[in-house]
Short mmCIF file of C-alpha atoms and ligand atoms in Angstrom, two decimals:
data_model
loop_
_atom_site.label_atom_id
_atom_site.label_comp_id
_atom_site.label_asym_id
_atom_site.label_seq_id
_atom_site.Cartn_x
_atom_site.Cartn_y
_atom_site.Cartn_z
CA UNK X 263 13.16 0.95 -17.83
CA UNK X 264 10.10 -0.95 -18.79
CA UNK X 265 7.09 -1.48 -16.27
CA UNK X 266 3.85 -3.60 -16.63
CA UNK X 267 0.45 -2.34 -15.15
CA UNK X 268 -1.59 -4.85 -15.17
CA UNK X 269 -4.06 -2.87 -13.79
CA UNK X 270 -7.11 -4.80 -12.57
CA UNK X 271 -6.52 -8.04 -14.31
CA UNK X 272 -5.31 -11.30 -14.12
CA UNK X 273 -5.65 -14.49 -12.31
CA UNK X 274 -3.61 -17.42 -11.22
CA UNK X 275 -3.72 -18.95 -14.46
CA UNK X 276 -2.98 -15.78 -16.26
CA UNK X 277 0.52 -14.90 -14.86
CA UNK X 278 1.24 -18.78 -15.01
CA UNK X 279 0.68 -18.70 -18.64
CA UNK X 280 2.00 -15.14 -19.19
CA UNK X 281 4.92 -16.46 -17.48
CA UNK X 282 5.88 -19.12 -20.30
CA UNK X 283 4.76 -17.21 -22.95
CA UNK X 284 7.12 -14.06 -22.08
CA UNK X 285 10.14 -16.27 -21.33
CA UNK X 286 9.64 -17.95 -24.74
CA UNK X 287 9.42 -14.43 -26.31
CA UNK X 288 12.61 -13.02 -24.36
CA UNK X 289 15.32 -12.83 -26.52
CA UNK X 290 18.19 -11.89 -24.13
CA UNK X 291 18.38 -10.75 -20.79
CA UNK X 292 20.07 -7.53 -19.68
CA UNK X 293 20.29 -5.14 -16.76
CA UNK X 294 17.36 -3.52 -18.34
CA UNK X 295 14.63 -2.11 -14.90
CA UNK X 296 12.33 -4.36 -15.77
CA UNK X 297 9.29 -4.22 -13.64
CA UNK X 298 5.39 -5.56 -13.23
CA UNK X 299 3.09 -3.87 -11.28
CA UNK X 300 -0.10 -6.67 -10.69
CA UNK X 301 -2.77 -6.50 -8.74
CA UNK X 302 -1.59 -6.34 -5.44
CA UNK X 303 -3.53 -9.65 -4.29
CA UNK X 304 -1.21 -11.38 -6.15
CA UNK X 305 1.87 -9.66 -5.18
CA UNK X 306 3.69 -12.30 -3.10
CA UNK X 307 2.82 -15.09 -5.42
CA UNK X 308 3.88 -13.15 -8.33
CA UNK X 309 7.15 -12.19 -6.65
CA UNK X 310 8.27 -16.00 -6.05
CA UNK X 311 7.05 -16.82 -9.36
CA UNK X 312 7.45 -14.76 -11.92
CA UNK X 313 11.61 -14.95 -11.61
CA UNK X 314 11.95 -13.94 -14.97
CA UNK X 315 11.00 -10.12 -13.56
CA UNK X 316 13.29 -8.63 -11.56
CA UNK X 317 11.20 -6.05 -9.59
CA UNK X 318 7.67 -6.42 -8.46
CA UNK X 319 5.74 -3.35 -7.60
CA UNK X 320 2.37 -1.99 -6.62
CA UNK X 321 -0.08 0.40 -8.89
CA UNK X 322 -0.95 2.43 -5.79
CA UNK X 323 -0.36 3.02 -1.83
CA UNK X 324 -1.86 4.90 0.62
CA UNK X 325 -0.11 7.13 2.83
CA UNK X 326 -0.47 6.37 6.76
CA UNK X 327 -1.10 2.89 8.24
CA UNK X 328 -3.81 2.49 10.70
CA UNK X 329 -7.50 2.72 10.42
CA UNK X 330 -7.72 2.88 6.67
CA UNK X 331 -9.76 0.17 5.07
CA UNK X 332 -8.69 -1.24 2.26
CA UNK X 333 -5.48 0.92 2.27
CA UNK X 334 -2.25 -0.56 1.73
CA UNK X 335 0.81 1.44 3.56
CA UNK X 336 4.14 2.52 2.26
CA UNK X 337 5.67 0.23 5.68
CA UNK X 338 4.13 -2.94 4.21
CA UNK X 339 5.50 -2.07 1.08
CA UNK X 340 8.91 -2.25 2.67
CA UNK X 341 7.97 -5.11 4.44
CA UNK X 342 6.88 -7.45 1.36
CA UNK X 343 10.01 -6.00 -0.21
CA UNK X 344 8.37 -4.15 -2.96
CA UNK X 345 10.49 -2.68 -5.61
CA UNK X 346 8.59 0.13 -6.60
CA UNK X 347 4.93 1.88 -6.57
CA UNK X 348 3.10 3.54 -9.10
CA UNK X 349 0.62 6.71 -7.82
CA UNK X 350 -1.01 9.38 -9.51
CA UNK X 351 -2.51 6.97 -12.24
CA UNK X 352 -5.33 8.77 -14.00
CA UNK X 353 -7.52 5.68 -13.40
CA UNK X 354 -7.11 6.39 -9.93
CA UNK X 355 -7.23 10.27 -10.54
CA UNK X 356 -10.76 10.08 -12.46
CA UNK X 357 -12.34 6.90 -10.66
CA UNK X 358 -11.15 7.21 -7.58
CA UNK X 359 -11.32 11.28 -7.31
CA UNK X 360 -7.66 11.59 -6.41
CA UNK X 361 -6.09 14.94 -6.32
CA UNK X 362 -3.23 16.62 -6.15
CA UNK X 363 -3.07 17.25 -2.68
CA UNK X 364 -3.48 13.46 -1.94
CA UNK X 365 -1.08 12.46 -4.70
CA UNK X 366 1.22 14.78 -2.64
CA UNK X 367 1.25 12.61 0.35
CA UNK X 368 1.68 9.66 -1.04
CA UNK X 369 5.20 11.01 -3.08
CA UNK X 370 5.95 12.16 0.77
CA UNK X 371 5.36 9.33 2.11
CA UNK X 372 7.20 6.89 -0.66
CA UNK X 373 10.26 9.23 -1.04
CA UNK X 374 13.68 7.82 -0.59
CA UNK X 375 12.40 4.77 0.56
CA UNK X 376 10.31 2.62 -2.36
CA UNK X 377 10.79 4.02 -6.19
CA UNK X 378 8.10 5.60 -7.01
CA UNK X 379 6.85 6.63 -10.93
CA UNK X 380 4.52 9.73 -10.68
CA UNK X 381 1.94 9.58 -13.69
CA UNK X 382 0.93 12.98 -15.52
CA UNK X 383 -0.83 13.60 -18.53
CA UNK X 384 -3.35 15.90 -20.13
CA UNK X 385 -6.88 15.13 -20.85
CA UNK X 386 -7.74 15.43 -24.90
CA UNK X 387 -9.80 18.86 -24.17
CA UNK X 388 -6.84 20.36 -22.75
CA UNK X 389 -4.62 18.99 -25.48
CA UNK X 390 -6.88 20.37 -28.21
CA UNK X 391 -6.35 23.51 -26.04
CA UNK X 392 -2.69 24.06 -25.94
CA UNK X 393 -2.49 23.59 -22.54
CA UNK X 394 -0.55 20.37 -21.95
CA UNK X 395 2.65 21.87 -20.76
CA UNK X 396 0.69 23.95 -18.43
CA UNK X 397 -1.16 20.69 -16.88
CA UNK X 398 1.95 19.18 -16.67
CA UNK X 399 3.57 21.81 -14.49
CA UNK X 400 0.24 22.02 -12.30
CA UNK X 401 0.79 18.18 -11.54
CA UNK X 402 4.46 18.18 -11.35
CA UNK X 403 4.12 21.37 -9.01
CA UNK X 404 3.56 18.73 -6.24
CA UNK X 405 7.38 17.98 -5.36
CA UNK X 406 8.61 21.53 -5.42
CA UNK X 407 11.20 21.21 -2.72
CA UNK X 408 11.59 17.58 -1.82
CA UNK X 409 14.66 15.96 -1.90
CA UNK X 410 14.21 13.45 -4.77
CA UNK X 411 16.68 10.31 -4.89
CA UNK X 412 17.96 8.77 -8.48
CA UNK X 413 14.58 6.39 -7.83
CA UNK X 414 12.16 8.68 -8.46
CA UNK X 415 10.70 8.73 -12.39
CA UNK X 416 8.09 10.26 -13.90
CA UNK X 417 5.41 8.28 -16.45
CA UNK X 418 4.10 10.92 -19.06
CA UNK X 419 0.71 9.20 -19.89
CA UNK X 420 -1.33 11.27 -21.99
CA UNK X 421 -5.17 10.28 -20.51
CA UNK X 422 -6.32 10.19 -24.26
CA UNK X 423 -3.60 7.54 -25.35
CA UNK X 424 -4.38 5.37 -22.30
CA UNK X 425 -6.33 2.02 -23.68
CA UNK X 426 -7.02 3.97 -26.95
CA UNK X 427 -5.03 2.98 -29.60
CA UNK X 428 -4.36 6.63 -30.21
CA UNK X 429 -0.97 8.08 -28.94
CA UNK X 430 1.19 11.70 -29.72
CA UNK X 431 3.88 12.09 -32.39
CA UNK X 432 7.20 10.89 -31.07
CA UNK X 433 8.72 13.67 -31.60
CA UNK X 434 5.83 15.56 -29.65
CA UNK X 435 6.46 13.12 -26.82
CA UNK X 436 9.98 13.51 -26.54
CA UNK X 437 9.78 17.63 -26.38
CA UNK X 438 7.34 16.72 -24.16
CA UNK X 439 9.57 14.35 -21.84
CA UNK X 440 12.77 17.05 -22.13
CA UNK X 441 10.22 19.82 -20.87
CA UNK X 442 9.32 17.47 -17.93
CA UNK X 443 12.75 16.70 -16.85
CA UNK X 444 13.91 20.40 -16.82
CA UNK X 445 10.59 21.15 -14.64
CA UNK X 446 11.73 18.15 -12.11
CA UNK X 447 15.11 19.96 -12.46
CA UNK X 448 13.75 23.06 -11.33
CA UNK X 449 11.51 22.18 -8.71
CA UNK X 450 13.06 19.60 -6.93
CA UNK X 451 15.47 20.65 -4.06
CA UNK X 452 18.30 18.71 -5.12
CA UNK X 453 17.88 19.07 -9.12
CA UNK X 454 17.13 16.05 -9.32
CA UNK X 455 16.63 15.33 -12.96
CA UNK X 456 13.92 12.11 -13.85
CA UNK X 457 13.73 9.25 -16.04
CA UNK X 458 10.95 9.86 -18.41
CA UNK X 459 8.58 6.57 -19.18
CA UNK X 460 6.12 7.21 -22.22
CA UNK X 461 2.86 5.55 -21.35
CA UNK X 462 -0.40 5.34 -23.73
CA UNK X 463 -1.02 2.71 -25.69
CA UNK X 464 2.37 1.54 -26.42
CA UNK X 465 2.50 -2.00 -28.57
CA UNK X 466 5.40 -3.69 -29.80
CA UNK X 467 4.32 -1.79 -33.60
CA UNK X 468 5.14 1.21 -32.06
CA UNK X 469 7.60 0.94 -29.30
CA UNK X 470 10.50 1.17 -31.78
CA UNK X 471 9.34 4.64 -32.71
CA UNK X 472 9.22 6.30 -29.04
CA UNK X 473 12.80 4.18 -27.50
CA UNK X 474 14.41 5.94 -30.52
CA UNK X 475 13.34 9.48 -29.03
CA UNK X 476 16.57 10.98 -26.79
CA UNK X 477 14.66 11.62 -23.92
CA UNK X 478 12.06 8.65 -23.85
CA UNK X 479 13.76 6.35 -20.91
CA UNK X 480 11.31 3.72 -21.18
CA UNK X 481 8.22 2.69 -20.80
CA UNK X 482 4.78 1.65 -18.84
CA UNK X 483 3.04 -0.67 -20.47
CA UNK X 484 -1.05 -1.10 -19.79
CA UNK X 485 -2.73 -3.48 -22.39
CA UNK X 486 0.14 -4.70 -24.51
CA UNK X 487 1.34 -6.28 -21.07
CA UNK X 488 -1.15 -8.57 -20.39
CA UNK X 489 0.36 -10.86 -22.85
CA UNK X 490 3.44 -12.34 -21.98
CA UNK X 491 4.63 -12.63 -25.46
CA UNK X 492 3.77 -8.76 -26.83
CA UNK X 493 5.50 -7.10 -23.04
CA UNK X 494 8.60 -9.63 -23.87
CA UNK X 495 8.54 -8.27 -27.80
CA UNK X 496 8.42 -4.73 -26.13
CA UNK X 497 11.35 -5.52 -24.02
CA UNK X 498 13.24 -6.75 -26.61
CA UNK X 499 13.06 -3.55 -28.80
CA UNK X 500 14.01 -1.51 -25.87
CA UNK X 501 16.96 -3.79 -25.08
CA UNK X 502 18.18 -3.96 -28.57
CA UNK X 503 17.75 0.08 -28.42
CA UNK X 504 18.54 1.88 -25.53
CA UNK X 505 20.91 1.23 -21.89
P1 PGA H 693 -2.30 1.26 -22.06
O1 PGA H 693 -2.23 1.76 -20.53
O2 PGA H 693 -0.92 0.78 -22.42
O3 PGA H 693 -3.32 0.18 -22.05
O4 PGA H 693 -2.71 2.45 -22.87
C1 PGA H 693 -1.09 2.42 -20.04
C2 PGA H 693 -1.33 2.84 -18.62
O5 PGA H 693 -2.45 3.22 -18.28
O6 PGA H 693 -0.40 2.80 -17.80
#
């Protein structure tokens, strides 16, 4: 599974260009989850347009409809026919003061109906601390009990790789992915056990290094997406690698 956040960029002209440029890259298509997550103002048009990309999604959702401004609810999701939502970005953790709690009732509120990818990740203080896998359970802790369907994934996004250029060992990652799986095993109600998306500065340099990892089942691409021809490079190691 590979996913594209575009985060809060692009335009008209990008994804028209984008949209070339990644065909021209793609070396073969296969049955590969291959996802973008744009800016939801350009949802629709991106969904009848970008037919080269199979699921469309949102970076965030709120969690009730009604007098919410600026919200956007998990029934219009399912109305537009979105494929999937991302929630519990750090962006939106740090800028927009998200918690746990909140994060909660949005994975409540998106369960069994739209896919959802839950992002986690450590800061670089608590890293240098030793406290990662402790973080990790803290923000994981949020589903203990919920039914979770084959949908549900988890993005392992290490704050400190995000947009830095810097990212863990692969082999750190993928003890790091195996440890989140077995907590989503043991907290869920239905041990329910995750795909594990690396995110954090991943390029098509080093995307080879983490899809070779056993328990690395994909990945969420920030930056390196924003360019049609580097996310198509990335999806071609990953199809030439893993499924
Ligand atoms: P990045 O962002 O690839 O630019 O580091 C990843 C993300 O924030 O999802």
């Amino acid at each position: 599974m590979i996913i594209a956040n575009w985060k809060c960029n692009g335009s008209t002209e990008m994804y028209k260009t984008w949209s070339v440029d990644f065909s021209n890259e793609l070396l073969h298509k296969k049955d590969t989850y291959l996802g973008i997550a744009p800016p939801s103002i350009y949802f629709g048009d991106i969904k009848s347009y970008l037919t080269c990309i199979p699921f469309i999604g949102v970076q965030d959702v709120d969690y009730l409809d009604g007098p919410r401004t600026g919200a956007i609810s998990v029934d219009m999701l399912i109305d537009m026919d979105c494929n999937f939502s991302i929630v519990g970005h750090s962006e939106r953790r740090q800028l927009f003061n998200e918690d746990n709690e909140l994060i909660k009732k949005k994975i409540e509120s998106l369960n069994n109906k739209i896919m959802t990818v839950l992002c986690i990740g450590e800061t670089m203080v608590e890293s240098q601390k030793g406290s990662t896998k402790n973080i990790l359970e803290e923000q994981l802790g949020i589903i203990k009990g919920l039914e979770l369907n084959e949908s549900f994934t988890v993005a392992y996004e290490p704050v400190w790789a995000i947009g830095s250029g810097l990212t863990p060992e692969p082999n750190d990652i993928n003890e790091i992915h195996k440890y989140i799986k077995d907590v989503v095993q043991s907290y869920s109600a239905n041990n329910h056990i995750p795909g594990v998306l690396y995110g954090g500065s991943v390029t098509d340099i080093n995307a080879e290094s983490f899809f070779k990892k056993q328990y690395v089942d994909g990945a969420l691409v920030g930056g390196a997406s924003l360019k049609g021809a580097s996310f198509a490079k990335i999806v071609n190691i990953f199809n030439g690698m893993k499924q």
